[in-house]
PDB file of C-alpha atoms in Angstrom:
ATOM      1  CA  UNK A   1     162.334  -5.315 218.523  1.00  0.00           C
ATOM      2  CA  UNK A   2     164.351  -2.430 217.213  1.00  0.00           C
ATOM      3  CA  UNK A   3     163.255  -3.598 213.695  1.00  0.00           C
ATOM      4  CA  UNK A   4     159.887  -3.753 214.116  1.00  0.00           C
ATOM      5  CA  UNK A   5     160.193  -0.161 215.854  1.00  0.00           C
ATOM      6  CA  UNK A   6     161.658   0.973 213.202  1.00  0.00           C
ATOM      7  CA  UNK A   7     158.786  -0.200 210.704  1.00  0.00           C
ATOM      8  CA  UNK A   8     156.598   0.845 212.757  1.00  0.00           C
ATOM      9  CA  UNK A   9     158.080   4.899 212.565  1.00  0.00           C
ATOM     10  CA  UNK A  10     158.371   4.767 208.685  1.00  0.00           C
ATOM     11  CA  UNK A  11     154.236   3.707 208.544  1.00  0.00           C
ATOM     12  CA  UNK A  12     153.505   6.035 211.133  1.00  0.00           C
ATOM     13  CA  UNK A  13     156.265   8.894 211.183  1.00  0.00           C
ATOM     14  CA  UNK A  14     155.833  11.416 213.855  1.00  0.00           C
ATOM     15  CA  UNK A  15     153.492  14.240 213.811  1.00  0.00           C
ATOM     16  CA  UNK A  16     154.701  17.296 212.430  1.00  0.00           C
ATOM     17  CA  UNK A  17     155.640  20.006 214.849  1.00  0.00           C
ATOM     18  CA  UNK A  18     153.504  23.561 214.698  1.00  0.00           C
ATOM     19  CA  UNK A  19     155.486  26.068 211.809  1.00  0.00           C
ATOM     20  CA  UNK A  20     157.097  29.346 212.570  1.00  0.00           C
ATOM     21  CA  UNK A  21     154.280  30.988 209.719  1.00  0.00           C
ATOM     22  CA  UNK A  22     156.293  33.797 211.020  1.00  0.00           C
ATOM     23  CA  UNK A  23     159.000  32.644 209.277  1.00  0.00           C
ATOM     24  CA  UNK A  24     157.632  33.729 205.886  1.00  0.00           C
ATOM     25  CA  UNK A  25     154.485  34.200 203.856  1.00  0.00           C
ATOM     26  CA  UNK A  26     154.597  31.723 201.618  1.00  0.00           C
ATOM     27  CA  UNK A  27     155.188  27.792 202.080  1.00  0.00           C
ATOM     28  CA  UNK A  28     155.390  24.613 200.141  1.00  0.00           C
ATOM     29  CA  UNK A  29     153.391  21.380 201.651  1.00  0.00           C
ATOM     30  CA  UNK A  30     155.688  17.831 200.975  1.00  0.00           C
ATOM     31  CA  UNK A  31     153.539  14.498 202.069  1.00  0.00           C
ATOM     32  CA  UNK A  32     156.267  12.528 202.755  1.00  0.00           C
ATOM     33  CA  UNK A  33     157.207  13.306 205.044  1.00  0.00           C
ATOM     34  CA  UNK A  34     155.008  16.014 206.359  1.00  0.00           C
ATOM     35  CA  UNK A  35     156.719  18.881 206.292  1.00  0.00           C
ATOM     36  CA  UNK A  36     156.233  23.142 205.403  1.00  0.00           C
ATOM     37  CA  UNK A  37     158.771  24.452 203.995  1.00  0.00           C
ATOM     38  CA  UNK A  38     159.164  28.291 204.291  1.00  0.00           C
ATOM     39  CA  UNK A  39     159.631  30.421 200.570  1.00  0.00           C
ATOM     40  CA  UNK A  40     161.949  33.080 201.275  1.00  0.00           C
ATOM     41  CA  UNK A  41     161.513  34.392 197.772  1.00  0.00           C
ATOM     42  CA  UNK A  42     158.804  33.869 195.424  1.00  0.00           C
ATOM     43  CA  UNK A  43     159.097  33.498 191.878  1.00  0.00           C
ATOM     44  CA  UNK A  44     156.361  35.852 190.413  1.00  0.00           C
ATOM     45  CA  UNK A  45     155.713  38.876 188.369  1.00  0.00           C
ATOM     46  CA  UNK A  46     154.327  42.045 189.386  1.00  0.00           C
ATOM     47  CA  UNK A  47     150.416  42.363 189.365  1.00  0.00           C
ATOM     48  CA  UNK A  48     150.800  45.436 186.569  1.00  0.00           C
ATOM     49  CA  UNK A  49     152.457  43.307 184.415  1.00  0.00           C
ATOM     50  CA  UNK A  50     149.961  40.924 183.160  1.00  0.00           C
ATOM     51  CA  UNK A  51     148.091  41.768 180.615  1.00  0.00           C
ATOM     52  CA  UNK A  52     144.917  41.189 178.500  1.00  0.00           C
ATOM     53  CA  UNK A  53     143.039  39.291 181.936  1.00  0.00           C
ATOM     54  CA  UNK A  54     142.039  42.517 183.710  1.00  0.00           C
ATOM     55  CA  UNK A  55     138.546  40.864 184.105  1.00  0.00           C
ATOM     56  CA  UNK A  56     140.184  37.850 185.946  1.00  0.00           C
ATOM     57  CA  UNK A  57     142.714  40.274 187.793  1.00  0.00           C
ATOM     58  CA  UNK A  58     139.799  42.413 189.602  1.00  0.00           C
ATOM     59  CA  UNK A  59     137.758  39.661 190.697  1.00  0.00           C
ATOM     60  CA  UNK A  60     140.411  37.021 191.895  1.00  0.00           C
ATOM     61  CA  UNK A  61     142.083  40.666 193.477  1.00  0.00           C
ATOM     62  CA  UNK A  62     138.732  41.327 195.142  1.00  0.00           C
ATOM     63  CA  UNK A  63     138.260  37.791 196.097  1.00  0.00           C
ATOM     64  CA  UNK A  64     141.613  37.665 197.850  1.00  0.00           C
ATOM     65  CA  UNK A  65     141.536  40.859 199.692  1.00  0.00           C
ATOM     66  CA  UNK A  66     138.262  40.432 200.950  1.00  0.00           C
ATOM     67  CA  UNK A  67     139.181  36.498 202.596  1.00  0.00           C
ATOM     68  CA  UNK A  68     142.173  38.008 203.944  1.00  0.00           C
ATOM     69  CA  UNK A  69     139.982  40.777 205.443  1.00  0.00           C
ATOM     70  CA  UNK A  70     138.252  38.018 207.297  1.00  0.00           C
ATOM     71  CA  UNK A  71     135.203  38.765 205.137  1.00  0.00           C
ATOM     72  CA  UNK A  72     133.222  35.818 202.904  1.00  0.00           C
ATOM     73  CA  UNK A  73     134.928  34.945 199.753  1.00  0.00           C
ATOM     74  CA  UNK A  74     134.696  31.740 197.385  1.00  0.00           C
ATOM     75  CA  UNK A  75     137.354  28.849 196.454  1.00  0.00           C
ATOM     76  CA  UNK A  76     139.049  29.981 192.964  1.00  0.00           C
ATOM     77  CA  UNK A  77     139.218  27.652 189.892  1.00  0.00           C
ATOM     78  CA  UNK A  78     141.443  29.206 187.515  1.00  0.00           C
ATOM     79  CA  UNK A  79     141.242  27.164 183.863  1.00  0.00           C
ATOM     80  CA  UNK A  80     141.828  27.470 180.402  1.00  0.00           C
ATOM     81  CA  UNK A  81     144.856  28.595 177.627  1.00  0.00           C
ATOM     82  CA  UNK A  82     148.295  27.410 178.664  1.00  0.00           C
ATOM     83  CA  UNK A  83     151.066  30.129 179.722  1.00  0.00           C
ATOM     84  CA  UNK A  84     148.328  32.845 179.541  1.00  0.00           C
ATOM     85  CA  UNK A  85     149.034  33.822 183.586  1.00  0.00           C
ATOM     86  CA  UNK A  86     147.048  31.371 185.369  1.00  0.00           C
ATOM     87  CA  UNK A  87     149.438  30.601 188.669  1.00  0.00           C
ATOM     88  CA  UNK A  88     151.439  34.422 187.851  1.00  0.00           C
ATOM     89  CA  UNK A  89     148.179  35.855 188.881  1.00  0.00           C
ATOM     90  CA  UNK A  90     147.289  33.689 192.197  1.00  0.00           C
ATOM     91  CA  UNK A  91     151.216  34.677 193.277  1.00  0.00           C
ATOM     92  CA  UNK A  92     150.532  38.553 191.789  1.00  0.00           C
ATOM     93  CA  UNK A  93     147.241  38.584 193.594  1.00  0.00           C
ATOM     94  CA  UNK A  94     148.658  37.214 197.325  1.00  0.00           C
ATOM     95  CA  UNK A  95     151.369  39.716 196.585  1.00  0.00           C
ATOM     96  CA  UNK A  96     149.178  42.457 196.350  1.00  0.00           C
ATOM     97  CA  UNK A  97     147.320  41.743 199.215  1.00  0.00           C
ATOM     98  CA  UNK A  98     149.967  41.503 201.535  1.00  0.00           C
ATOM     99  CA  UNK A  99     151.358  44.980 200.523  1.00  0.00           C
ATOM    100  CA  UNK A 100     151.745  46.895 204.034  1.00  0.00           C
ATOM    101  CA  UNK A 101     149.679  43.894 205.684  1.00  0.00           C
ATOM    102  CA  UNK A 102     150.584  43.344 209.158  1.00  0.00           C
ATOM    103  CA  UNK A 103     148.940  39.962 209.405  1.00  0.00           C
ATOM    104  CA  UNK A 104     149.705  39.076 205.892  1.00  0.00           C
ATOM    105  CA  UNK A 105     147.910  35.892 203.963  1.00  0.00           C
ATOM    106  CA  UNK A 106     150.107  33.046 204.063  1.00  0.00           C
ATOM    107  CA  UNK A 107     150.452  31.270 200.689  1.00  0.00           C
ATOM    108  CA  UNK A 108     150.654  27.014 201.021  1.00  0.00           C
ATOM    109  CA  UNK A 109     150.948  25.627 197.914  1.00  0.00           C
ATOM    110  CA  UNK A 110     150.245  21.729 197.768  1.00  0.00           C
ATOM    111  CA  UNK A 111     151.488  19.542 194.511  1.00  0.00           C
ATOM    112  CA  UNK A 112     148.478  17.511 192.870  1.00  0.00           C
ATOM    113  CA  UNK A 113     150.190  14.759 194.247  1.00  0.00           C
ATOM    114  CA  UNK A 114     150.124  15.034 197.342  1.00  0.00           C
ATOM    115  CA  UNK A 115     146.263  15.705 197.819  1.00  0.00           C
ATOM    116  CA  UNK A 116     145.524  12.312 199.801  1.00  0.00           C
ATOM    117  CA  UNK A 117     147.915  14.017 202.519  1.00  0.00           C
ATOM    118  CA  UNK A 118     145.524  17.415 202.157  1.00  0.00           C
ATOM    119  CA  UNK A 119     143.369  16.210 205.312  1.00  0.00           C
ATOM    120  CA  UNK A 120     146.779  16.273 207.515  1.00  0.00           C
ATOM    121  CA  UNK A 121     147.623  19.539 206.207  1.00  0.00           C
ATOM    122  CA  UNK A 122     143.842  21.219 206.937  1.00  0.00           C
ATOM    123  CA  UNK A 123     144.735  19.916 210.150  1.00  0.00           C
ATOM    124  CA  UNK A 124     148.006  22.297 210.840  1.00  0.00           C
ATOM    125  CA  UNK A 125     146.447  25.528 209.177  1.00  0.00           C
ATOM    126  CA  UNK A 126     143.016  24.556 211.425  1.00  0.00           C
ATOM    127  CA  UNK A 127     145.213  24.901 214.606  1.00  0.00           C
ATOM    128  CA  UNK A 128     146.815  28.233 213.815  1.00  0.00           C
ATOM    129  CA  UNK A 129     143.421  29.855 214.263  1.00  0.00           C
ATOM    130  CA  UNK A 130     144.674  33.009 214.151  1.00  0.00           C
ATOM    131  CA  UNK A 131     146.339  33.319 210.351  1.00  0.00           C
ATOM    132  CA  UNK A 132     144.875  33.171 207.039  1.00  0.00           C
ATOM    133  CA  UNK A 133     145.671  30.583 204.543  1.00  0.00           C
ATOM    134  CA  UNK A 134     146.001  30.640 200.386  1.00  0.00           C
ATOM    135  CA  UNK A 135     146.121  27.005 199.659  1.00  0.00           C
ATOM    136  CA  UNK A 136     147.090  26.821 195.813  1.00  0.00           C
ATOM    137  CA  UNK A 137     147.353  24.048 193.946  1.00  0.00           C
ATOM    138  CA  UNK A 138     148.941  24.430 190.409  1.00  0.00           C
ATOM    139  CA  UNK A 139     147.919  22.583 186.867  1.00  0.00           C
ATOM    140  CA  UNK A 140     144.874  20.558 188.841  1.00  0.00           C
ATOM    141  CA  UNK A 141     143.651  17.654 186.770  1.00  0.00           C
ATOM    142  CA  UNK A 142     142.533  14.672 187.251  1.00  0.00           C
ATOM    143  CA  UNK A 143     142.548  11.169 184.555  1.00  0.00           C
ATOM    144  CA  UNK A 144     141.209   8.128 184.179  1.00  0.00           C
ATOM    145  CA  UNK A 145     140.828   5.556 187.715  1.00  0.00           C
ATOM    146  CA  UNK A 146     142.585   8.804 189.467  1.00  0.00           C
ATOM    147  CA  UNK A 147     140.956   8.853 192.923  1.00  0.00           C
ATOM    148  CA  UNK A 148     143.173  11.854 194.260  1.00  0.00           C
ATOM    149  CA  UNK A 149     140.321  14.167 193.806  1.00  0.00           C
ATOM    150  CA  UNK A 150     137.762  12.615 196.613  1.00  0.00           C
ATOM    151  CA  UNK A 151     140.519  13.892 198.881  1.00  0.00           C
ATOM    152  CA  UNK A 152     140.187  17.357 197.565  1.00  0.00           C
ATOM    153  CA  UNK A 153     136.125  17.658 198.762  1.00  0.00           C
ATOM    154  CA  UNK A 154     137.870  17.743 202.333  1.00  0.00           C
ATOM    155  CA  UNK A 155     138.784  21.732 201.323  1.00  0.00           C
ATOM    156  CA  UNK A 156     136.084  22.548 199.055  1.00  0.00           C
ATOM    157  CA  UNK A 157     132.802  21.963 201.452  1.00  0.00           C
ATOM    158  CA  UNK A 158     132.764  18.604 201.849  1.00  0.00           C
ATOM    159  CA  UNK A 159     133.590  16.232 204.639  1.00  0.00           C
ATOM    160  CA  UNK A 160     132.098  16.609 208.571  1.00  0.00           C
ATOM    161  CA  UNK A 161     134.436  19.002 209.731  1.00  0.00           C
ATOM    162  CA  UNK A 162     134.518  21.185 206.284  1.00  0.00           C
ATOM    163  CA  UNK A 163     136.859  23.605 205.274  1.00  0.00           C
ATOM    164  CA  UNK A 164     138.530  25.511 207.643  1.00  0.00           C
ATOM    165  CA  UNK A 165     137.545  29.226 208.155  1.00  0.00           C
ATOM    166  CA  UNK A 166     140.826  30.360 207.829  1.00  0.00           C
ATOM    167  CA  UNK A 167     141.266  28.049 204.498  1.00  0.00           C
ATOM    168  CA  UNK A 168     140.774  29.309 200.976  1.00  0.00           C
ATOM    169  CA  UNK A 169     141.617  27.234 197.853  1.00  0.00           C
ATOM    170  CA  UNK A 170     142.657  28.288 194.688  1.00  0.00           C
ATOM    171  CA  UNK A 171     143.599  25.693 191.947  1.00  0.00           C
ATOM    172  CA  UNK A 172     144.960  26.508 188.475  1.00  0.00           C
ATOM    173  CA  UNK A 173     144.297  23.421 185.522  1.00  0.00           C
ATOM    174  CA  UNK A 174     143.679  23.475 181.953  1.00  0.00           C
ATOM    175  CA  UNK A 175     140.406  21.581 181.830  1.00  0.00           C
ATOM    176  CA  UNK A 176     137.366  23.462 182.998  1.00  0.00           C
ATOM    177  CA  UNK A 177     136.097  19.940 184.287  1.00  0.00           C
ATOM    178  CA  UNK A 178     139.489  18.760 185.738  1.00  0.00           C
ATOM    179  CA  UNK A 179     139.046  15.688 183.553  1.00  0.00           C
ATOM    180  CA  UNK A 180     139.592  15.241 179.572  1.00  0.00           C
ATOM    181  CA  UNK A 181     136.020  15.676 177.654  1.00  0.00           C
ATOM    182  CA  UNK A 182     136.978  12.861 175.944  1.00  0.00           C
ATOM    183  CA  UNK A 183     136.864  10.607 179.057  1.00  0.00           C
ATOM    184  CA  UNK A 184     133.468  12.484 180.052  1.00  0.00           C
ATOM    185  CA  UNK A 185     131.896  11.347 176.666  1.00  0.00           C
ATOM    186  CA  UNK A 186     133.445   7.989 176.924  1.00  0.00           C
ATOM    187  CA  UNK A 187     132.070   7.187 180.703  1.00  0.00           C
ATOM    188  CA  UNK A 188     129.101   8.635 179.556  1.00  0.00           C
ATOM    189  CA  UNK A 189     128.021   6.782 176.580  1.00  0.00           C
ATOM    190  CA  UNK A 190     128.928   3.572 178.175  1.00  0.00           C
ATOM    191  CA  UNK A 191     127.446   4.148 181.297  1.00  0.00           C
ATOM    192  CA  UNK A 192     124.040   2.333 182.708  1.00  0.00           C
ATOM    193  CA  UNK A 193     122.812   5.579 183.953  1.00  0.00           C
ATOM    194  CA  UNK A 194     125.119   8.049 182.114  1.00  0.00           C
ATOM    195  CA  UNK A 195     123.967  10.948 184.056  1.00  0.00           C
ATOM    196  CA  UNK A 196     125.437   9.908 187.001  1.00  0.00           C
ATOM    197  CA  UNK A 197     128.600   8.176 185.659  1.00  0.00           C
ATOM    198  CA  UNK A 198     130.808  11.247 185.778  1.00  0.00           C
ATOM    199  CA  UNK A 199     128.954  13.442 188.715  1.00  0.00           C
ATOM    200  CA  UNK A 200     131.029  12.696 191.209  1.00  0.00           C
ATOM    201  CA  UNK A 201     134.301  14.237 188.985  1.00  0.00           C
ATOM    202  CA  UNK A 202     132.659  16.896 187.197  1.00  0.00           C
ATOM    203  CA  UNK A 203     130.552  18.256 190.181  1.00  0.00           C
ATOM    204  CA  UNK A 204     134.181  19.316 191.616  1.00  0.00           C
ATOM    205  CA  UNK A 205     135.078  21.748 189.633  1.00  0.00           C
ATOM    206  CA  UNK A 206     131.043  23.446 190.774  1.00  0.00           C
ATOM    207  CA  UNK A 207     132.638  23.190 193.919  1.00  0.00           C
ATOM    208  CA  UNK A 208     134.159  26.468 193.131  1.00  0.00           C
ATOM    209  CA  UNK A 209     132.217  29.218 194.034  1.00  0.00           C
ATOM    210  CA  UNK A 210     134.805  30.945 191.264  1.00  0.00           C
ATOM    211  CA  UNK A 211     135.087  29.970 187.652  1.00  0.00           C
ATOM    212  CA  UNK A 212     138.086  32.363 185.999  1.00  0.00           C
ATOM    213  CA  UNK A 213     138.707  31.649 182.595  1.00  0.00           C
ATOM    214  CA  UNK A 214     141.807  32.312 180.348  1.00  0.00           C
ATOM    215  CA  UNK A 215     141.917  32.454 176.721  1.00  0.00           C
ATOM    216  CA  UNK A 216     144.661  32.255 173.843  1.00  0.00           C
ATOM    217  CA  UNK A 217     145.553  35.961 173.347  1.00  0.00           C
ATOM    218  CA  UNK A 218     145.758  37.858 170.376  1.00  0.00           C
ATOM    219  CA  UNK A 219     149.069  39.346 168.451  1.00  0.00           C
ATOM    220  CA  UNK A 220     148.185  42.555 169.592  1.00  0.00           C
ATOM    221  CA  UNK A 221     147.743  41.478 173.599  1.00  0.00           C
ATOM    222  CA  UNK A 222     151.253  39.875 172.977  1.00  0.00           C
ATOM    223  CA  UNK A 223     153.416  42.382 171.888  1.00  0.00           C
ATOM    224  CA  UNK A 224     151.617  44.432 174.791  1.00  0.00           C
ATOM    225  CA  UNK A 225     152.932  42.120 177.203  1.00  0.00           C
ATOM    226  CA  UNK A 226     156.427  42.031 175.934  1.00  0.00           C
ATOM    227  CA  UNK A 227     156.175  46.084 175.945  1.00  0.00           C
ATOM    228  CA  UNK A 228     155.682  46.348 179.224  1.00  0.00           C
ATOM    229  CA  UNK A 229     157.871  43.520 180.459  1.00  0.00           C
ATOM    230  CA  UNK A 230     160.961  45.736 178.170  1.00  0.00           C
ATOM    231  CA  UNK A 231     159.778  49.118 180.024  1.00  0.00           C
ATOM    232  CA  UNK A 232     159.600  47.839 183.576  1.00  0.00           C
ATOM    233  CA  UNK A 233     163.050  45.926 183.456  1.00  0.00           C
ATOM    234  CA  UNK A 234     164.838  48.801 181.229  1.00  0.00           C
ATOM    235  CA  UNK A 235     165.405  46.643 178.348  1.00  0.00           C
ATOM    236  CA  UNK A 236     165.595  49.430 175.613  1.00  0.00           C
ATOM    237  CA  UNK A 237     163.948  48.661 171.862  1.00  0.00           C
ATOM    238  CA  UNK A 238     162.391  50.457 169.409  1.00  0.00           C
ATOM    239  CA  UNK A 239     158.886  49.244 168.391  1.00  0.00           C
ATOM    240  CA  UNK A 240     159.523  48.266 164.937  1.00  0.00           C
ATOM    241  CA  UNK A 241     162.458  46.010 166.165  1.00  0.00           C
ATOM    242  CA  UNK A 242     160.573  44.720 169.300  1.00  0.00           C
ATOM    243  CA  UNK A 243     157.503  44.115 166.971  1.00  0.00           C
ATOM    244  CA  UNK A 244     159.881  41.804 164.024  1.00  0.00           C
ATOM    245  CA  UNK A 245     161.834  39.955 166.832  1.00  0.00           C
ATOM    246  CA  UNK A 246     159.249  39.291 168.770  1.00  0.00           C
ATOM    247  CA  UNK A 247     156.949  37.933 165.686  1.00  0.00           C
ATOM    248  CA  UNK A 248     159.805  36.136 164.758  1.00  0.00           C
ATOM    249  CA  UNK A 249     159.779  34.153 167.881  1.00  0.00           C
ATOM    250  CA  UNK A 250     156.355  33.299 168.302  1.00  0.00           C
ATOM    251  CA  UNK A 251     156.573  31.624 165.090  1.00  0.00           C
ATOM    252  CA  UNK A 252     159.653  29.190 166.196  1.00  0.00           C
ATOM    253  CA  UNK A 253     157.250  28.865 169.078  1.00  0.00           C
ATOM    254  CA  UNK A 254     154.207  28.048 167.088  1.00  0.00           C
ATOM    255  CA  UNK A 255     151.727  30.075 169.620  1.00  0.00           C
ATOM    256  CA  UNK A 256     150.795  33.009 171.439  1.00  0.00           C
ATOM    257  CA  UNK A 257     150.762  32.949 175.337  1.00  0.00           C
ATOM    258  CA  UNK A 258     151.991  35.001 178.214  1.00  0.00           C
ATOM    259  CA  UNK A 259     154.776  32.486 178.353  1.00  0.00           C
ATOM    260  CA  UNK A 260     156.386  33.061 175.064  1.00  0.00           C
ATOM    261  CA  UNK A 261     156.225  36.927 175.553  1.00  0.00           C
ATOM    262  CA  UNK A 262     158.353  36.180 178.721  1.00  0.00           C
ATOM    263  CA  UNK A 263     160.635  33.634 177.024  1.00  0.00           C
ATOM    264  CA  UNK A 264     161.261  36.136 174.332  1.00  0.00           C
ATOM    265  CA  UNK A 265     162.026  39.334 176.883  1.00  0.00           C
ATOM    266  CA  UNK A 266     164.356  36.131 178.902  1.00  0.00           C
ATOM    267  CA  UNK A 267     166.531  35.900 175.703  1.00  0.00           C
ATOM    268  CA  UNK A 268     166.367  39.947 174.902  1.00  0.00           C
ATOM    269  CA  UNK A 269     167.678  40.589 178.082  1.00  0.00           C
ATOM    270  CA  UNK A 270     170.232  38.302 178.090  1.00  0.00           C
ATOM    271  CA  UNK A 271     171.417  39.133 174.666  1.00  0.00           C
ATOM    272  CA  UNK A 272     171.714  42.756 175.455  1.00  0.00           C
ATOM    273  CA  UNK A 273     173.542  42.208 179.250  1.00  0.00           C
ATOM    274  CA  UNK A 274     170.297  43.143 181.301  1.00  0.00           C
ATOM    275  CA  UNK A 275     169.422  41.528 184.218  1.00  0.00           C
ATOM    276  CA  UNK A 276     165.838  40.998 185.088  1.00  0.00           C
ATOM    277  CA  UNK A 277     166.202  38.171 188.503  1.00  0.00           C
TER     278      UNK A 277
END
C-alpha cells in the first residue's frame, strides 16, 4: 500500500502552494516539479545600452508600460539575428517599467520545454488577480513532430478560458515562423492540400499581435555598442585602439552581433582589472 501511494504522489505530485510574488519581481517556472523560483538578481543590461534597435526599444517599451498600466497591449514575438539584444531588451524593458513602480510587473520566465506544463502555470498567475505578469519565453522554436507548441495557444488567445488578463507573453526565437523554412517548403510540397499542411504551426507566430524584428548590425552600430558599454563601466580607451582591438576580435569571431561587442568589453575589462558584475 505504501508503494502504490508512493506511485501514486510521483504521477500526481501535490499542487503547488500560492508564491510570495512579494518575494521578488522576477521568477523562473520548473515543470517538474511545479515550482517558482524567486530571481533575486537579474542578469541584464541597462535599457541605454543597447544600441542600433531604438525602433524595437520604443514599441516593446510602450507595449510594456502600457500592460502594466492595466491598459490593452499585445503578446510580443521578438525574432531574427542572433546576439543582436533579443531577451537583453524584454529584461531592459521590464526593468524600465518597474522603475519607482509600487505594484511592479512580475517577470516569469518559462523554458521551451516546459510549455506542456504552461496550462498549470496560467493557473497560479490567474489566481493572483491582483499582479501583473511578463511571461517570457527565450529562443522559441519549434521542429519537426514537435507538438509543444499546441500548448502555447493556451496563452496566446486560444483555449475556453483564454489568456489571463493579467498575462502577457513575450517570446524571443530566431525563426520568424518558429519553424525552419525548410520544413515549411518540405510539408508543403508534399502535402495533399499544402495550404493547410503547415497552418496550424505557422499561424502561431500571427498569434502575436507584435512582430519585432532584429537584424545583423553594421561595423559602425558595433563599435557604438562597445563605446558605450567602455563609457558606462569606466573602462578607459582611446578610439583608435578600441576601434583595432575590437575589429580584431570580430574577425576571430567571424560576425557582428551585440554579443561579440559584449564578449570583447568582457575580456577588455578583465585585461585591464575592471570590474563590470
Amino acid at each position: 500500500m505504501t508503494r502504490l501511494v508512493a506511485a501514486l504522489e510521483r504521477m500526481s505530485p501535490a499542487p503547488l502552494s500560492a508564491p510570495d510574488f512579494a518575494a521578488a519581481d522576477a521568477f523562473v517556472w520548473h515543470a517538474s516539479p511545479d515550482r517558482l523560483d524567486p530571481v533575486p538578481v537579474v542578469s541584464r543590461v541597462e535599457l541605454d545600452l543597447l544600441v542600433g534597435i531604438d525602433r524595437s526599444r520604443d514599441v516593446l517599451l510602450d507595449n510594456t508600460r502600457r500592460f502594466a498600466d492595466g491598459l490593452p497591449a499585445n503578446n510580443a514575438l521578438l525574432w531574427g539575428a542572433r546576439g543582436m539584444g533579443k531577451s537583453s531588451l524584454v529584461k531592459a524593458a521590464h526593468a524600465r517599467v518597474n522603475r519607482d513602480r509600487a505594484d511592479p510587473l512580475v517577470l516569469v520566465e518559462i523554458q521551451r520545454e516546459d510549455l506542456p506544463s504552461i496550462g498549470r502555470l496560467l493557473t497560479h498567475l490567474r489566481a493572483a488577480a491582483e499582479r501583473r505578469f511578463l511571461l517570457f519565453c527565450d529562443d522559441l522554436s519549434f521542429d519537426k513532430d514537435d507538438a509543444h507548441y499546441k500548448s502555447l495557444k493556451a496563452v496566446l488567445d486560444g483555449g475556453v478560458e483564454g489568456r489571463p488578463g493579467n498575462v502577457i507573453f513575450y517570446a524571443t526565437s530566431n525563426r520568424r515562423h518558429l519553424m525552419p523554412r525548410d520544413m515549411i517548403e518540405n510539408e508543403r510540397s508534399t502535402a495533399i492540400s499544402p495550404s493547410e499542411a503547415t497552418e496550424e504551426k505557422v499561424s502561431l507566430s500571427d498569434r502575436f499581435g507584435l512582430w519585432l524584428g532584429f537584424h545583423a548590425c553594421a561595423q559602425d552600430q558595433y563599435l557604438a555598442m562597445i563605446r558605450g558599454y567602455c563609457d558606462a563601466y569606466g573602462i578607459e580607451i582611446d578610439d583608435e585602439d578600441l576601434r583595432a582591438e575590437a575589429i580584431e576580435w570580430r574577425q576571430t569571431r567571424g560576425s557582428v552581433s551585440g554579443r561579440v561587442a559584449w564578449q570583447f568589453v568582457t575580456d577588455l575589462a578583465g585585461r585591464r582589472g575592471v570590474r563590470i558584475g
